[in-house]
Tab-separated table of C-alpha atoms in Angstrom:
chain	number	residue	atom	x	y	z
A	12	UNK	CA	105.474	175.234	120.220
A	13	UNK	CA	107.903	172.303	120.484
A	14	UNK	CA	109.549	171.751	123.855
A	15	UNK	CA	112.749	169.810	123.177
A	16	UNK	CA	115.537	170.376	120.661
A	17	UNK	CA	114.660	167.110	118.938
A	18	UNK	CA	111.049	168.276	118.606
A	19	UNK	CA	112.197	171.618	117.228
A	20	UNK	CA	114.409	169.993	114.593
A	21	UNK	CA	111.548	167.748	113.501
A	22	UNK	CA	109.312	170.819	113.320
A	23	UNK	CA	111.843	172.776	111.252
A	24	UNK	CA	112.222	169.919	108.783
A	25	UNK	CA	108.462	169.890	108.235
A	26	UNK	CA	107.995	173.638	107.718
A	27	UNK	CA	109.510	174.106	104.278
A	28	UNK	CA	108.860	171.797	101.325
A	29	UNK	CA	112.441	172.115	100.087
A	30	UNK	CA	115.577	171.217	102.028
A	31	UNK	CA	117.490	173.752	99.942
A	32	UNK	CA	115.867	177.015	98.817
A	33	UNK	CA	118.542	179.497	97.837
A	34	UNK	CA	117.751	183.199	98.105
A	35	UNK	CA	118.227	185.967	100.654
A	36	UNK	CA	114.926	187.857	100.641
A	37	UNK	CA	113.055	185.673	103.142
A	38	UNK	CA	115.874	185.227	105.624
A	39	UNK	CA	116.786	188.936	105.362
A	40	UNK	CA	113.208	189.907	106.250
A	41	UNK	CA	113.232	187.733	109.370
A	42	UNK	CA	116.708	188.972	110.305
A	43	UNK	CA	115.294	192.531	110.191
A	44	UNK	CA	112.282	191.563	112.320
A	45	UNK	CA	114.610	190.005	114.902
A	46	UNK	CA	116.790	193.119	114.955
A	47	UNK	CA	119.967	191.111	114.455
A	48	UNK	CA	122.699	193.729	114.117
A	49	UNK	CA	126.045	192.218	115.123
A	50	UNK	CA	128.634	194.750	116.290
A	51	UNK	CA	131.608	192.359	116.120
A	52	UNK	CA	133.845	191.309	113.201
A	53	UNK	CA	132.491	188.506	111.010
A	54	UNK	CA	134.536	186.068	108.933
A	55	UNK	CA	132.559	184.163	106.284
A	56	UNK	CA	134.152	180.969	104.960
A	57	UNK	CA	133.108	179.226	101.750
A	58	UNK	CA	134.586	176.687	99.364
A	59	UNK	CA	133.839	173.328	97.802
A	60	UNK	CA	136.082	171.589	100.325
A	61	UNK	CA	138.293	172.743	103.186
A	62	UNK	CA	135.928	175.302	104.678
A	63	UNK	CA	135.384	173.234	107.818
A	64	UNK	CA	139.143	173.010	108.365
A	65	UNK	CA	139.534	176.759	107.816
A	66	UNK	CA	136.779	177.485	110.357
A	67	UNK	CA	138.333	175.097	112.887
A	68	UNK	CA	141.788	176.680	112.594
A	69	UNK	CA	140.409	180.213	112.785
A	70	UNK	CA	138.413	179.261	115.868
A	71	UNK	CA	141.396	177.578	117.549
A	72	UNK	CA	143.816	180.459	116.927
A	73	UNK	CA	141.398	183.231	117.892
A	74	UNK	CA	140.395	181.304	121.033
A	75	UNK	CA	144.069	180.883	121.936
A	76	UNK	CA	144.457	184.655	121.489
A	77	UNK	CA	141.866	185.200	124.220
A	78	UNK	CA	138.860	186.158	122.113
A	79	UNK	CA	135.356	184.877	122.760
A	80	UNK	CA	134.662	183.204	119.422
A	81	UNK	CA	131.295	182.303	117.952
A	82	UNK	CA	131.550	179.601	115.294
A	83	UNK	CA	128.704	178.360	113.078
A	84	UNK	CA	129.357	175.317	110.880
A	85	UNK	CA	127.370	172.636	109.109
A	86	UNK	CA	126.419	169.896	108.805
A	87	UNK	CA	126.821	168.229	112.184
A	88	UNK	CA	127.958	164.655	112.707
A	89	UNK	CA	126.143	163.426	115.821
A	90	UNK	CA	124.430	166.341	117.576
A	91	UNK	CA	122.912	169.528	116.178
A	92	UNK	CA	124.638	171.508	118.951
A	93	UNK	CA	127.960	170.924	117.143
A	94	UNK	CA	126.890	173.601	114.646
A	95	UNK	CA	126.857	176.480	117.143
A	96	UNK	CA	129.836	177.012	119.426
A	97	UNK	CA	130.679	179.887	121.740
A	98	UNK	CA	134.105	179.892	123.353
A	99	UNK	CA	134.660	176.410	121.884
A	100	UNK	CA	131.640	175.132	123.829
A	101	UNK	CA	128.536	173.864	122.076
A	102	UNK	CA	125.354	175.862	122.542
A	103	UNK	CA	122.954	174.176	124.947
A	104	UNK	CA	119.605	172.685	123.982
A	105	UNK	CA	117.883	175.403	126.013
A	106	UNK	CA	119.683	178.227	124.180
A	107	UNK	CA	118.894	176.794	120.761
A	108	UNK	CA	115.257	176.142	121.670
A	109	UNK	CA	114.860	179.707	122.940
A	110	UNK	CA	116.343	181.097	119.722
A	111	UNK	CA	114.146	178.884	117.547
A	112	UNK	CA	111.061	179.979	119.503
A	113	UNK	CA	111.853	183.660	119.025
A	114	UNK	CA	112.470	183.167	115.295
A	115	UNK	CA	109.224	181.220	114.956
A	116	UNK	CA	107.331	184.019	116.677
A	117	UNK	CA	108.875	186.805	114.584
A	118	UNK	CA	108.815	185.174	111.151
A	119	UNK	CA	105.021	185.260	110.878
A	120	UNK	CA	104.042	183.794	107.524
A	121	UNK	CA	107.548	183.965	106.027
A	122	UNK	CA	108.759	180.424	105.262
A	123	UNK	CA	112.281	179.485	106.318
A	124	UNK	CA	114.327	176.364	105.648
A	125	UNK	CA	116.001	174.270	108.336
A	126	UNK	CA	119.365	175.871	107.493
A	127	UNK	CA	117.964	179.405	107.505
A	128	UNK	CA	116.447	178.859	110.958
A	129	UNK	CA	119.807	177.560	112.160
A	130	UNK	CA	121.752	180.482	110.723
A	131	UNK	CA	119.548	183.082	112.413
A	132	UNK	CA	119.573	181.118	115.678
A	133	UNK	CA	123.369	180.951	115.659
A	134	UNK	CA	123.726	184.700	115.179
A	135	UNK	CA	121.161	185.347	117.892
A	136	UNK	CA	123.209	183.198	120.297
A	137	UNK	CA	126.408	185.023	119.349
A	138	UNK	CA	124.836	188.434	119.952
A	139	UNK	CA	123.379	187.369	123.298
A	140	UNK	CA	126.764	186.010	124.410
A	141	UNK	CA	128.520	189.196	123.250
A	142	UNK	CA	131.181	187.340	121.294
A	143	UNK	CA	134.268	189.191	120.070
A	144	UNK	CA	134.187	187.634	116.597
A	145	UNK	CA	131.939	185.296	114.613
A	146	UNK	CA	133.019	182.692	112.055
A	147	UNK	CA	130.251	181.643	109.665
A	148	UNK	CA	130.600	178.658	107.339
A	149	UNK	CA	128.644	178.856	104.094
A	150	UNK	CA	126.149	176.037	103.689
A	151	UNK	CA	126.011	175.912	99.884
A	152	UNK	CA	127.564	178.209	97.299
A	153	UNK	CA	127.738	181.660	98.832
A	154	UNK	CA	125.896	184.331	96.864
A	155	UNK	CA	122.416	183.099	97.845
A	156	UNK	CA	123.328	181.232	101.031
A	157	UNK	CA	121.665	182.300	104.289
A	158	UNK	CA	124.934	183.323	105.976
A	159	UNK	CA	125.360	185.958	103.270
A	160	UNK	CA	122.697	188.157	104.883
A	161	UNK	CA	125.484	189.136	107.282
A	162	UNK	CA	128.246	191.376	105.919
A	163	UNK	CA	131.692	189.923	106.427
A	164	UNK	CA	134.770	191.855	107.487
A	165	UNK	CA	136.828	189.236	105.671
A	166	UNK	CA	135.745	186.427	103.331
A	167	UNK	CA	137.583	183.183	102.608
A	168	UNK	CA	137.098	180.760	99.709
A	169	UNK	CA	139.078	177.632	100.566
A	170	UNK	CA	138.742	175.766	97.251
A	171	UNK	CA	136.642	175.635	94.102
A	172	UNK	CA	135.547	172.483	92.316
A	173	UNK	CA	132.471	170.769	90.920
A	174	UNK	CA	129.703	169.918	93.411
A	175	UNK	CA	125.998	170.752	93.845
A	176	UNK	CA	125.700	171.240	90.076
A	177	UNK	CA	121.888	171.513	90.248
A	178	UNK	CA	122.230	174.682	92.319
A	179	UNK	CA	125.630	176.167	91.449
A	180	UNK	CA	126.313	175.182	87.844
A	181	UNK	CA	128.540	172.574	86.253
A	182	UNK	CA	131.720	174.579	85.626
A	183	UNK	CA	134.392	176.054	87.885
A	184	UNK	CA	133.647	179.486	86.433
A	185	UNK	CA	129.970	179.307	87.410
A	186	UNK	CA	130.781	177.912	90.845
A	187	UNK	CA	133.541	180.481	91.376
A	188	UNK	CA	131.063	183.283	90.686
A	189	UNK	CA	128.609	181.864	93.242
A	190	UNK	CA	131.314	181.565	95.886
A	191	UNK	CA	132.551	185.098	95.200
A	192	UNK	CA	129.108	186.313	96.274
A	193	UNK	CA	130.341	186.417	99.882
A	194	UNK	CA	132.893	189.146	99.015
A	195	UNK	CA	132.244	192.718	100.167
A	196	UNK	CA	133.269	196.114	98.845
A	197	UNK	CA	136.395	197.474	100.489
A	198	UNK	CA	137.011	194.255	102.436
A	199	UNK	CA	139.722	191.644	101.942
A	200	UNK	CA	138.635	188.456	100.160
A	201	UNK	CA	140.916	185.415	100.436
A	202	UNK	CA	141.146	182.659	97.806
A	203	UNK	CA	143.282	179.607	98.649
A	204	UNK	CA	142.609	177.756	95.399
A	205	UNK	CA	145.734	177.818	93.230
A	206	UNK	CA	143.630	177.965	90.036
A	207	UNK	CA	141.416	181.011	90.564
A	208	UNK	CA	138.407	181.175	88.204
A	209	UNK	CA	138.312	184.376	86.178
A	210	UNK	CA	134.680	184.868	87.202
A	211	UNK	CA	135.771	185.118	90.839
A	212	UNK	CA	138.477	187.641	89.975
A	213	UNK	CA	136.045	189.671	87.883
A	214	UNK	CA	133.413	189.800	90.626
A	215	UNK	CA	135.954	190.948	93.208
A	216	UNK	CA	137.056	193.734	90.867
A	217	UNK	CA	133.500	194.769	89.975
A	218	UNK	CA	132.397	195.219	93.582
A	219	UNK	CA	135.700	196.672	94.821
A	220	UNK	CA	136.776	193.810	97.090
A	221	UNK	CA	140.503	193.477	97.815
A	222	UNK	CA	141.338	190.005	96.494
A	223	UNK	CA	144.250	188.096	98.036
A	224	UNK	CA	145.175	184.895	96.185
A	225	UNK	CA	147.541	182.121	97.218
A	226	UNK	CA	150.767	182.323	95.237
A	227	UNK	CA	150.348	186.056	94.767
A	228	UNK	CA	149.450	187.960	97.962
A	229	UNK	CA	150.288	185.078	100.303
A	230	UNK	CA	152.122	181.756	100.183
A	231	UNK	CA	153.555	178.984	102.316
A	232	UNK	CA	156.952	177.322	102.097
A	233	UNK	CA	158.524	174.269	103.643
A	234	UNK	CA	162.116	174.728	104.870
A	235	UNK	CA	164.832	172.956	102.936
A	236	UNK	CA	165.969	169.586	104.337
A	237	UNK	CA	169.198	171.219	105.499
A	238	UNK	CA	167.279	173.540	107.801
A	239	UNK	CA	166.562	177.177	107.109
A	240	UNK	CA	163.474	179.012	108.121
A	241	UNK	CA	164.747	180.655	111.259
A	242	UNK	CA	162.576	181.775	114.139
A	243	UNK	CA	160.503	184.862	113.540
A	244	UNK	CA	157.699	186.922	114.926
A	245	UNK	CA	159.005	187.200	118.471
A	246	UNK	CA	156.603	188.791	120.909
A	247	UNK	CA	153.709	188.491	118.480
A	248	UNK	CA	155.226	190.883	115.929
A	249	UNK	CA	155.253	189.945	112.273
A	250	UNK	CA	158.480	190.954	110.540
A	251	UNK	CA	158.099	193.225	107.529
A	252	UNK	CA	158.570	191.294	104.342
A	253	UNK	CA	157.954	192.533	100.779
A	254	UNK	CA	155.576	190.430	98.737
A	255	UNK	CA	158.300	190.126	96.087
A	256	UNK	CA	159.955	187.330	98.067
A	257	UNK	CA	156.822	185.211	97.883
A	258	UNK	CA	157.533	182.320	95.537
A	259	UNK	CA	154.939	180.218	93.769
A	260	UNK	CA	155.556	176.631	94.771
A	261	UNK	CA	154.608	173.523	92.915
A	262	UNK	CA	151.563	171.895	94.569
A	263	UNK	CA	153.667	169.150	96.143
A	264	UNK	CA	151.501	166.922	98.345
A	265	UNK	CA	152.288	167.401	102.004
A	266	UNK	CA	152.599	164.540	104.481
A	267	UNK	CA	150.075	163.967	107.260
A	268	UNK	CA	150.643	165.929	110.448
A	269	UNK	CA	153.934	165.075	112.029
A	270	UNK	CA	154.829	162.496	109.371
A	271	UNK	CA	157.591	163.016	106.832
A	272	UNK	CA	158.660	166.578	107.735
A	273	UNK	CA	162.256	166.998	108.799
A	274	UNK	CA	161.396	169.487	111.521
A	275	UNK	CA	157.594	169.770	111.336
A	276	UNK	CA	157.784	173.478	110.566
A	277	UNK	CA	156.805	175.760	107.713
A	278	UNK	CA	156.883	179.433	106.826
A	279	UNK	CA	154.099	181.780	105.772
A	280	UNK	CA	154.542	184.922	103.693
A	281	UNK	CA	151.979	187.596	102.943
A	282	UNK	CA	151.872	191.192	101.792
A	283	UNK	CA	151.765	192.064	105.501
A	284	UNK	CA	154.803	190.108	106.646
A	285	UNK	CA	156.352	186.761	107.521
A	286	UNK	CA	155.472	184.121	110.071
A	287	UNK	CA	158.337	181.656	110.387
A	288	UNK	CA	158.946	178.276	112.024
A	289	UNK	CA	155.255	177.483	112.333
A	290	UNK	CA	154.147	174.053	113.591
A	291	UNK	CA	152.359	171.799	111.149
A	292	UNK	CA	148.579	171.915	111.776
A	293	UNK	CA	147.219	169.143	113.981
A	294	UNK	CA	144.691	168.389	111.234
A	295	UNK	CA	146.128	165.653	109.048
A	296	UNK	CA	146.033	165.847	105.295
A	297	UNK	CA	148.060	166.607	102.239
A	298	UNK	CA	146.619	170.073	101.649
A	299	UNK	CA	146.094	171.476	105.137
A	300	UNK	CA	148.827	174.056	104.599
A	301	UNK	CA	146.676	175.616	101.873
A	302	UNK	CA	143.887	175.909	104.449
A	303	UNK	CA	146.243	177.134	107.172
A	304	UNK	CA	147.667	179.744	104.796
A	305	UNK	CA	144.170	181.049	104.081
A	306	UNK	CA	143.601	181.301	107.835
A	307	UNK	CA	146.793	183.283	108.409
A	308	UNK	CA	146.003	185.545	105.455
A	309	UNK	CA	142.587	186.288	106.977
A	310	UNK	CA	144.200	187.067	110.330
A	311	UNK	CA	146.651	189.399	108.587
A	312	UNK	CA	143.726	191.149	106.891
A	313	UNK	CA	141.989	191.621	110.261
A	314	UNK	CA	145.119	192.468	112.251
A	315	UNK	CA	143.836	195.920	113.261
A	316	UNK	CA	140.516	194.591	114.579
A	317	UNK	CA	141.744	191.238	115.910
A	318	UNK	CA	145.472	191.312	116.668
A	319	UNK	CA	146.869	187.825	117.232
A	320	UNK	CA	150.287	186.928	118.653
A	321	UNK	CA	152.624	184.293	117.237
A	322	UNK	CA	152.142	182.357	120.468
A	323	UNK	CA	148.392	182.137	119.765
A	324	UNK	CA	148.987	181.150	116.129
A	325	UNK	CA	151.313	178.321	117.107
A	326	UNK	CA	149.062	177.119	119.913
A	327	UNK	CA	145.969	177.173	117.717
A	328	UNK	CA	147.648	175.212	114.923
A	329	UNK	CA	148.838	172.565	117.374
A	330	UNK	CA	145.545	172.237	119.265
A	331	UNK	CA	142.979	172.432	116.435
A	332	UNK	CA	140.579	169.503	116.179
A	333	UNK	CA	137.940	168.572	113.617
A	334	UNK	CA	136.174	165.226	113.528
A	335	UNK	CA	135.857	163.321	110.274
A	336	UNK	CA	138.621	165.009	108.306
A	337	UNK	CA	141.270	162.363	107.697
A	338	UNK	CA	140.796	161.514	111.366
A	339	UNK	CA	142.782	158.600	112.792
A	340	UNK	CA	141.116	156.405	115.415
A	341	UNK	CA	143.754	154.590	117.498
A	342	UNK	CA	143.884	150.814	117.384
A	343	UNK	CA	144.783	147.939	115.119
A	344	UNK	CA	143.756	147.914	112.385
A	345	UNK	CA	143.884	151.692	112.014
A	346	UNK	CA	140.507	153.329	111.341
A	347	UNK	CA	140.429	156.495	109.236
A	348	UNK	CA	137.321	158.695	109.044
A	349	UNK	CA	136.828	161.176	106.222
A	350	UNK	CA	133.663	162.950	105.082
A	351	UNK	CA	134.930	163.153	101.463
A	352	UNK	CA	131.800	163.165	99.294
A	353	UNK	CA	132.852	164.648	95.947
A	354	UNK	CA	135.696	163.888	93.508
A	355	UNK	CA	137.805	166.854	94.661
A	356	UNK	CA	137.728	165.694	98.284
A	357	UNK	CA	138.158	162.061	97.206
A	358	UNK	CA	141.341	162.941	95.328
A	359	UNK	CA	142.691	164.603	98.469
A	360	UNK	CA	141.805	161.522	100.519
A	361	UNK	CA	143.487	159.283	97.936
A	362	UNK	CA	146.646	161.399	98.136
A	363	UNK	CA	146.571	161.280	101.929
A	364	UNK	CA	146.264	157.479	101.888
A	365	UNK	CA	149.060	157.209	99.328
A	366	UNK	CA	151.330	159.261	101.607
A	367	UNK	CA	150.945	156.691	104.398
A	368	UNK	CA	153.022	153.502	104.577
A	369	UNK	CA	151.573	150.861	102.196
A	370	UNK	CA	148.781	148.766	103.700
A	371	UNK	CA	145.775	146.794	102.542
A	372	UNK	CA	142.776	149.139	102.671
A	373	UNK	CA	139.173	148.184	103.431
A	374	UNK	CA	136.650	150.868	102.485
A	375	UNK	CA	133.408	151.364	104.410
A	376	UNK	CA	131.595	153.233	101.667
A	377	UNK	CA	128.167	154.900	101.584
A	378	UNK	CA	127.012	157.986	99.683
A	379	UNK	CA	124.065	160.176	98.812
A	380	UNK	CA	122.745	159.371	95.359
A	381	UNK	CA	122.736	162.987	94.170
A	382	UNK	CA	126.536	163.110	94.437
A	383	UNK	CA	129.110	162.100	91.808
A	384	UNK	CA	129.450	158.527	93.029
A	385	UNK	CA	131.415	157.315	90.005
A	386	UNK	CA	133.846	160.232	90.318
A	387	UNK	CA	134.499	159.436	93.982
A	388	UNK	CA	134.979	155.726	93.230
A	389	UNK	CA	137.441	156.399	90.417
A	390	UNK	CA	139.423	158.854	92.543
A	391	UNK	CA	139.957	156.246	95.277
A	392	UNK	CA	140.214	153.117	93.127
A	393	UNK	CA	144.004	152.825	93.354
A	394	UNK	CA	143.965	153.066	97.166
A	395	UNK	CA	141.161	150.610	98.024
A	396	UNK	CA	141.541	146.821	98.038
A	397	UNK	CA	138.102	145.863	99.379
A	398	UNK	CA	134.911	147.928	98.995
A	399	UNK	CA	132.290	147.173	101.673
A	400	UNK	CA	129.258	149.200	100.640
A	401	UNK	CA	126.042	150.009	102.469
A	402	UNK	CA	122.975	152.139	101.958
A	403	UNK	CA	122.255	155.376	103.793
A	404	UNK	CA	118.901	155.451	105.558
A	405	UNK	CA	117.877	158.892	104.304
A	406	UNK	CA	115.722	160.247	101.509
A	407	UNK	CA	118.741	161.041	99.341
A	408	UNK	CA	120.733	157.975	100.328
A	409	UNK	CA	121.994	155.517	97.709
A	410	UNK	CA	121.225	151.843	98.348
A	411	UNK	CA	123.925	149.199	98.617
A	412	UNK	CA	122.755	147.736	95.302
A	413	UNK	CA	123.087	151.123	93.612
A	414	UNK	CA	126.606	151.540	94.962
A	415	UNK	CA	127.615	148.075	93.766
A	416	UNK	CA	126.450	149.075	90.287
A	417	UNK	CA	128.368	152.357	90.545
A	418	UNK	CA	131.574	150.538	91.448
A	419	UNK	CA	131.080	148.086	88.617
A	420	UNK	CA	130.538	150.965	86.191
A	421	UNK	CA	133.697	152.618	87.517
A	422	UNK	CA	135.539	149.309	86.980
A	423	UNK	CA	137.293	149.446	90.326
A	424	UNK	CA	140.071	146.918	90.777
A	425	UNK	CA	139.179	145.829	94.308
A	426	UNK	CA	136.674	143.338	95.682
A	427	UNK	CA	133.141	144.718	96.077
A	428	UNK	CA	130.633	143.448	98.637
A	429	UNK	CA	127.196	144.778	99.623
A	430	UNK	CA	126.415	144.956	103.346
A	431	UNK	CA	123.058	145.419	105.055
A	432	UNK	CA	124.151	148.544	106.951
A	433	UNK	CA	127.116	150.797	107.614
A	434	UNK	CA	127.511	149.101	110.991
A	435	UNK	CA	127.597	145.713	109.251
A	436	UNK	CA	130.203	146.985	106.775
A	437	UNK	CA	132.371	148.240	109.644
A	438	UNK	CA	131.975	144.903	111.454
A	439	UNK	CA	132.984	142.995	108.321
A	440	UNK	CA	135.999	145.241	107.771
A	441	UNK	CA	137.096	144.857	111.392
A	442	UNK	CA	136.836	141.063	111.184
A	443	UNK	CA	138.718	140.756	107.904
A	444	UNK	CA	141.447	143.352	108.304
A	445	UNK	CA	144.750	142.355	109.849
A	446	UNK	CA	146.395	144.516	112.479
A	447	UNK	CA	148.687	146.088	109.866
A	448	UNK	CA	145.812	146.815	107.466
A	449	UNK	CA	143.594	149.891	107.591
A	450	UNK	CA	139.899	150.718	107.354
A	451	UNK	CA	138.783	153.946	105.682
A	452	UNK	CA	135.177	155.090	106.180
A	453	UNK	CA	134.146	157.792	103.704
A	454	UNK	CA	131.556	159.011	101.194
A	455	UNK	CA	129.288	161.183	103.337
A	456	UNK	CA	128.808	162.860	106.695
A	457	UNK	CA	126.190	160.142	107.278
A	458	UNK	CA	128.811	157.430	106.751
A	459	UNK	CA	131.265	158.910	109.220
A	460	UNK	CA	128.537	159.713	111.754
A	461	UNK	CA	127.260	156.128	111.786
A	462	UNK	CA	130.775	154.728	112.236
A	463	UNK	CA	131.297	157.156	115.118
A	464	UNK	CA	128.044	156.004	116.731
A	465	UNK	CA	129.024	152.349	116.417
A	466	UNK	CA	132.446	153.051	117.917
A	467	UNK	CA	131.059	155.298	120.666
A	468	UNK	CA	133.011	158.335	119.486
A	469	UNK	CA	132.121	161.973	120.079
A	470	UNK	CA	131.398	164.580	117.434
A	471	UNK	CA	132.126	168.278	117.582
């Protein structure tokens, strides 16, 4: 058997002919052989975009509340260990290797993908560490994703849009159905997308899940400029508040964290109660309050199993961190890292950039060729002045020449230049940008990871 984590990951990549092989039968069989029977609450988080932010906020708040939290996310940026965290600490190489070895021994002749190995290994680590709660991020879709072999006590769908059409379908209805596959009978299912596909609603009703939707069972509100939104929830108690006071708000873009809010506070309403005068999440971005609202709704749903004080909620929102999500790197010019890799995420990034003070923007741009490259380019066209494109050194990576053609087809208004590598594109942007300009690196986890390596930044 392999000895090091790097050797194990190479081995896992070679075992299964397909990177993605949706279906639960194989992974469920190995789960049974391993005897993985978690006795702690499980929160499963899916969605086209935003699921990483939801996981990070859940982890931060539950950790602040004193719980030992297991958190499994994907993909990683720099180190595989980022995917498996216990008590906000990454699992060690030794722990992961031991879990992989046990899975390899028990699986026999049952083939598993890289992601399926990782999912089982994460749960094995959580059980061994006796965590109080596990947060599992869906890898792709939901219904047939490996994490769905574990029954959730609460499920969250952060958003629904078009991505992975070869596996999930090319309509929001088809994709909504796949994501609703993580719902469970008699359990609360959270949807933070303001336009809920009927297929998702229908599936929740058919299986008997209790569906909570933003704008209906829960909502957020910004205080009026004159003030309002008094303190609430003293001593960890949530004041009773009928759902009738919840108002559907227009989807007004929200400013980045700490920028543009008169008092940096917001209010949350749910069918359970009110949480007032909340701090804006430390994660920047125009739509993080949608994600934060989904998090608080999930905590309301699990309040009997995992009670959380207002002190923990506030602390978690202030302290949450997540690399590569509209992440600002200090310095001049300002460097912004964002893993946006589909049109939905690109539109959010474009809105976030538009909310900042005007500045000339240099894009360090690289993508996988099986993504909607034209859609991403068009979404960000108005915000980018110079496109510095590079290829991704991976099987699915688009070449610089392919990206140049994509940008030409999209008829972007800015200058387009091909670079030999992502590092070269970053170097060119740094040399050309003035101290009041900005550099935005986006298009893929690979893009952000390479920029982080060049800059000596940490992942996780």
